[in-house]
Amino acid sequence: MIMKNVNIFILKLRKVHRVIAPYFFIFILLIALTGMLLGSKKIFYQSIYKTAKTHKKEIANNHVRVDSLPIEKMKIDAISFLENYNTACSHSKLDKIEIRISKNQINYIFKNGYVVVFSLTNFQLLEVNKNIFPQLIHLHDGSILENWFSKFPFKQVYTIILGLALIIFTITGMFLWYQYKFIIKK
């Protein structure tokens, strides 16, 4: 009786696994591929412009106060440098500002993919990078479609559905694998 119930349970798991898998195959493959590319982005990272190497003065984390940083002045410097560096970037808009106290740097990230990095020790320009991964990040987390579904929280629903699909595939796959190993031992 118990063996019959176990066999019925395994057959239902196989059916769930078989029915759901084709619908989520492309999405899971897309997440896996973009995740691998994002995980290896340091391999492809290349700086466009770097200033001459200067001696870095290490500053203690408790001495840096975010409210005392000349963020607006460096923002104007970043925009003007980027406009002078590449004339095609004359109308680029600032996307976000990242302050990384642990690395002693402040990053100005523009919507066109450029990143202008300033030092927190002497507030001088360190480097300018062209980030080619924003589109990949938006594809990976589903936010590339969020502009189309502006009223609908697509990114959150996408994450929840794919998370549930991965959990279902993991659990049913584990049971199917275990059942196969159990049959071979008999």
Coordinates of C-alpha atoms in Angstrom, one line a residue:
M1 CA 0.0 0.0 0.0
I2 CA 2.8 2.4 0.9
M3 CA 4.7 1.5 -2.2
K4 CA 1.7 2.2 -4.4
N5 CA 1.2 5.6 -2.8
V6 CA 4.9 6.4 -3.3
N7 CA 4.6 5.4 -7.0
I8 CA 1.6 7.6 -7.5
F9 CA 3.4 10.5 -5.8
I10 CA 6.4 10.1 -8.0
L11 CA 4.2 9.9 -11.1
K12 CA 2.5 13.1 -10.1
L13 CA 5.9 14.8 -9.5
R14 CA 7.0 13.7 -13.0
K15 CA 3.9 15.1 -14.5
V16 CA 4.3 18.5 -12.7
H17 CA 8.0 18.6 -13.8
R18 CA 7.1 17.6 -17.4
V19 CA 4.2 20.1 -17.7
I20 CA 5.9 23.1 -16.2
A21 CA 9.4 22.7 -17.6
P22 CA 8.7 23.7 -21.3
Y23 CA 7.1 27.0 -20.2
F24 CA 10.0 28.2 -18.1
F25 CA 12.9 26.7 -20.0
I26 CA 13.7 29.8 -22.0
F27 CA 13.4 32.1 -18.9
I28 CA 15.6 29.9 -16.8
L29 CA 18.2 29.5 -19.6
L30 CA 18.2 33.3 -20.0
I31 CA 18.7 33.9 -16.3
A32 CA 21.5 31.3 -16.2
L33 CA 23.3 32.7 -19.2
T34 CA 23.1 36.4 -18.2
G35 CA 24.0 35.4 -14.6
M36 CA 27.2 33.7 -15.9
L37 CA 28.1 36.7 -18.0
L38 CA 27.4 39.1 -15.1
G39 CA 29.4 36.9 -12.7
S40 CA 32.4 37.0 -15.1
K41 CA 32.2 40.7 -15.9
K42 CA 35.5 41.4 -14.2
I43 CA 37.2 39.3 -16.8
F44 CA 35.8 41.6 -19.5
Y45 CA 36.3 44.8 -17.5
Q46 CA 38.5 47.4 -19.2
S47 CA 39.1 51.0 -18.1
I48 CA 38.9 53.6 -20.8
Y49 CA 40.7 56.4 -19.0
K50 CA 42.9 56.3 -16.0
T51 CA 44.8 59.2 -14.4
A52 CA 48.4 58.8 -13.4
K53 CA 49.0 56.6 -10.4
T54 CA 49.1 58.6 -7.3
H55 CA 49.9 57.5 -3.8
K56 CA 46.6 56.6 -2.1
K57 CA 46.2 57.9 1.4
E58 CA 44.2 55.5 3.4
I59 CA 41.5 57.2 5.4
A60 CA 39.6 55.6 8.2
N61 CA 36.0 54.9 7.6
N62 CA 34.9 56.9 10.6
H63 CA 36.6 60.1 9.2
V64 CA 34.6 60.2 6.0
R65 CA 31.3 62.0 6.4
V66 CA 29.0 61.8 3.5
D67 CA 27.4 65.2 4.2
S68 CA 30.8 66.9 4.0
L69 CA 31.7 65.5 0.5
P70 CA 31.6 68.0 -2.4
I71 CA 29.2 65.8 -4.3
E72 CA 27.7 68.6 -6.4
K73 CA 31.1 70.0 -7.4
M74 CA 32.3 66.6 -8.5
K75 CA 29.0 66.0 -10.3
I76 CA 29.6 69.1 -12.4
D77 CA 33.2 68.0 -13.0
A78 CA 32.1 64.5 -14.0
I79 CA 29.6 65.9 -16.5
S80 CA 32.0 68.4 -18.0
F81 CA 34.8 65.9 -18.2
L82 CA 32.5 63.4 -20.0
E83 CA 31.3 66.0 -22.4
N84 CA 34.9 66.9 -23.2
Y85 CA 36.0 63.3 -23.4
N86 CA 33.3 62.2 -25.8
T87 CA 31.2 64.7 -27.7
A88 CA 28.5 62.2 -28.2
C89 CA 27.9 62.3 -24.4
S90 CA 27.0 66.0 -24.3
H91 CA 23.4 65.3 -23.4
S92 CA 23.9 62.2 -21.2
K93 CA 21.9 62.2 -18.0
L94 CA 23.2 61.1 -14.6
D95 CA 21.5 57.9 -13.5
K96 CA 22.9 57.4 -10.0
I97 CA 25.7 58.3 -7.6
E98 CA 27.5 55.5 -5.6
I99 CA 29.6 56.4 -2.7
R100 CA 32.0 53.6 -1.8
I101 CA 33.7 54.4 1.4
S102 CA 35.4 51.0 1.6
K103 CA 37.1 51.6 -1.7
N104 CA 37.6 55.4 -1.1
Q105 CA 35.8 56.4 -4.3
I106 CA 32.6 58.0 -5.6
N107 CA 31.1 56.8 -8.8
Y108 CA 28.9 58.9 -11.1
I109 CA 26.9 56.5 -13.3
F110 CA 25.3 57.9 -16.5
K111 CA 22.4 56.5 -18.4
N112 CA 24.6 55.9 -21.5
G113 CA 26.8 53.5 -19.6
Y114 CA 29.7 55.7 -18.7
V115 CA 31.0 55.7 -15.1
V116 CA 33.2 58.5 -13.8
V117 CA 35.2 57.6 -10.7
F118 CA 36.6 60.2 -8.2
S119 CA 38.8 59.6 -5.3
L120 CA 37.5 60.4 -1.8
T121 CA 41.0 61.2 -0.5
N122 CA 41.8 64.1 -2.8
F123 CA 38.6 64.4 -4.8
Q124 CA 40.5 64.0 -8.1
L125 CA 39.3 62.1 -11.1
L126 CA 40.5 58.5 -11.0
E127 CA 39.1 56.9 -14.2
V128 CA 36.3 56.8 -16.7
N129 CA 34.8 53.4 -17.6
K130 CA 32.3 52.4 -20.3
N131 CA 29.9 50.0 -18.6
I132 CA 28.5 47.6 -21.2
F133 CA 26.6 45.5 -18.7
P134 CA 23.5 47.6 -17.8
Q135 CA 21.4 46.1 -20.6
L136 CA 22.5 42.7 -19.5
I137 CA 21.5 43.4 -15.9
H138 CA 18.1 44.7 -17.0
L139 CA 17.6 41.5 -19.1
H140 CA 18.7 39.3 -16.2
D141 CA 16.4 40.8 -13.5
G142 CA 13.4 41.4 -15.9
S143 CA 13.4 45.2 -15.5
I144 CA 13.9 45.6 -19.3
L145 CA 10.1 44.9 -19.7
E146 CA 9.1 47.1 -16.7
N147 CA 9.0 50.2 -18.9
W148 CA 6.3 48.5 -21.0
F149 CA 4.3 47.5 -18.0
S150 CA 4.6 50.7 -16.0
K151 CA 1.5 50.2 -14.0
F152 CA 2.2 46.6 -13.3
P153 CA 5.1 45.5 -11.0
F154 CA 6.5 43.2 -13.6
K155 CA 10.0 42.8 -12.1
Q156 CA 8.6 41.6 -8.7
V157 CA 6.1 39.2 -10.3
Y158 CA 8.8 37.9 -12.7
T159 CA 11.2 37.3 -9.8
I160 CA 8.6 35.5 -7.7
I161 CA 7.3 33.3 -10.6
L162 CA 10.8 32.3 -11.7
G163 CA 11.8 31.7 -8.0
L164 CA 8.9 29.4 -7.5
A165 CA 9.6 27.6 -10.8
L166 CA 13.2 27.0 -9.7
I167 CA 12.0 25.7 -6.3
I168 CA 9.5 23.3 -8.0
F169 CA 12.1 22.1 -10.5
T170 CA 14.7 21.6 -7.8
I171 CA 12.3 19.6 -5.5
T172 CA 10.7 17.5 -8.3
G173 CA 14.1 16.9 -9.9
M174 CA 15.6 15.8 -6.6
F175 CA 12.7 13.4 -6.0
L176 CA 13.0 12.0 -9.6
W177 CA 16.8 11.7 -9.2
Y178 CA 16.4 9.9 -5.9
Q179 CA 13.8 7.6 -7.3
Y180 CA 16.1 6.7 -10.2
K181 CA 18.9 5.9 -7.8
F182 CA 16.5 3.8 -5.6
I183 CA 15.4 1.8 -8.7
I184 CA 19.0 1.1 -9.7
K185 CA 19.9 -0.2 -6.3
K186 CA 17.1 -2.7 -6.4

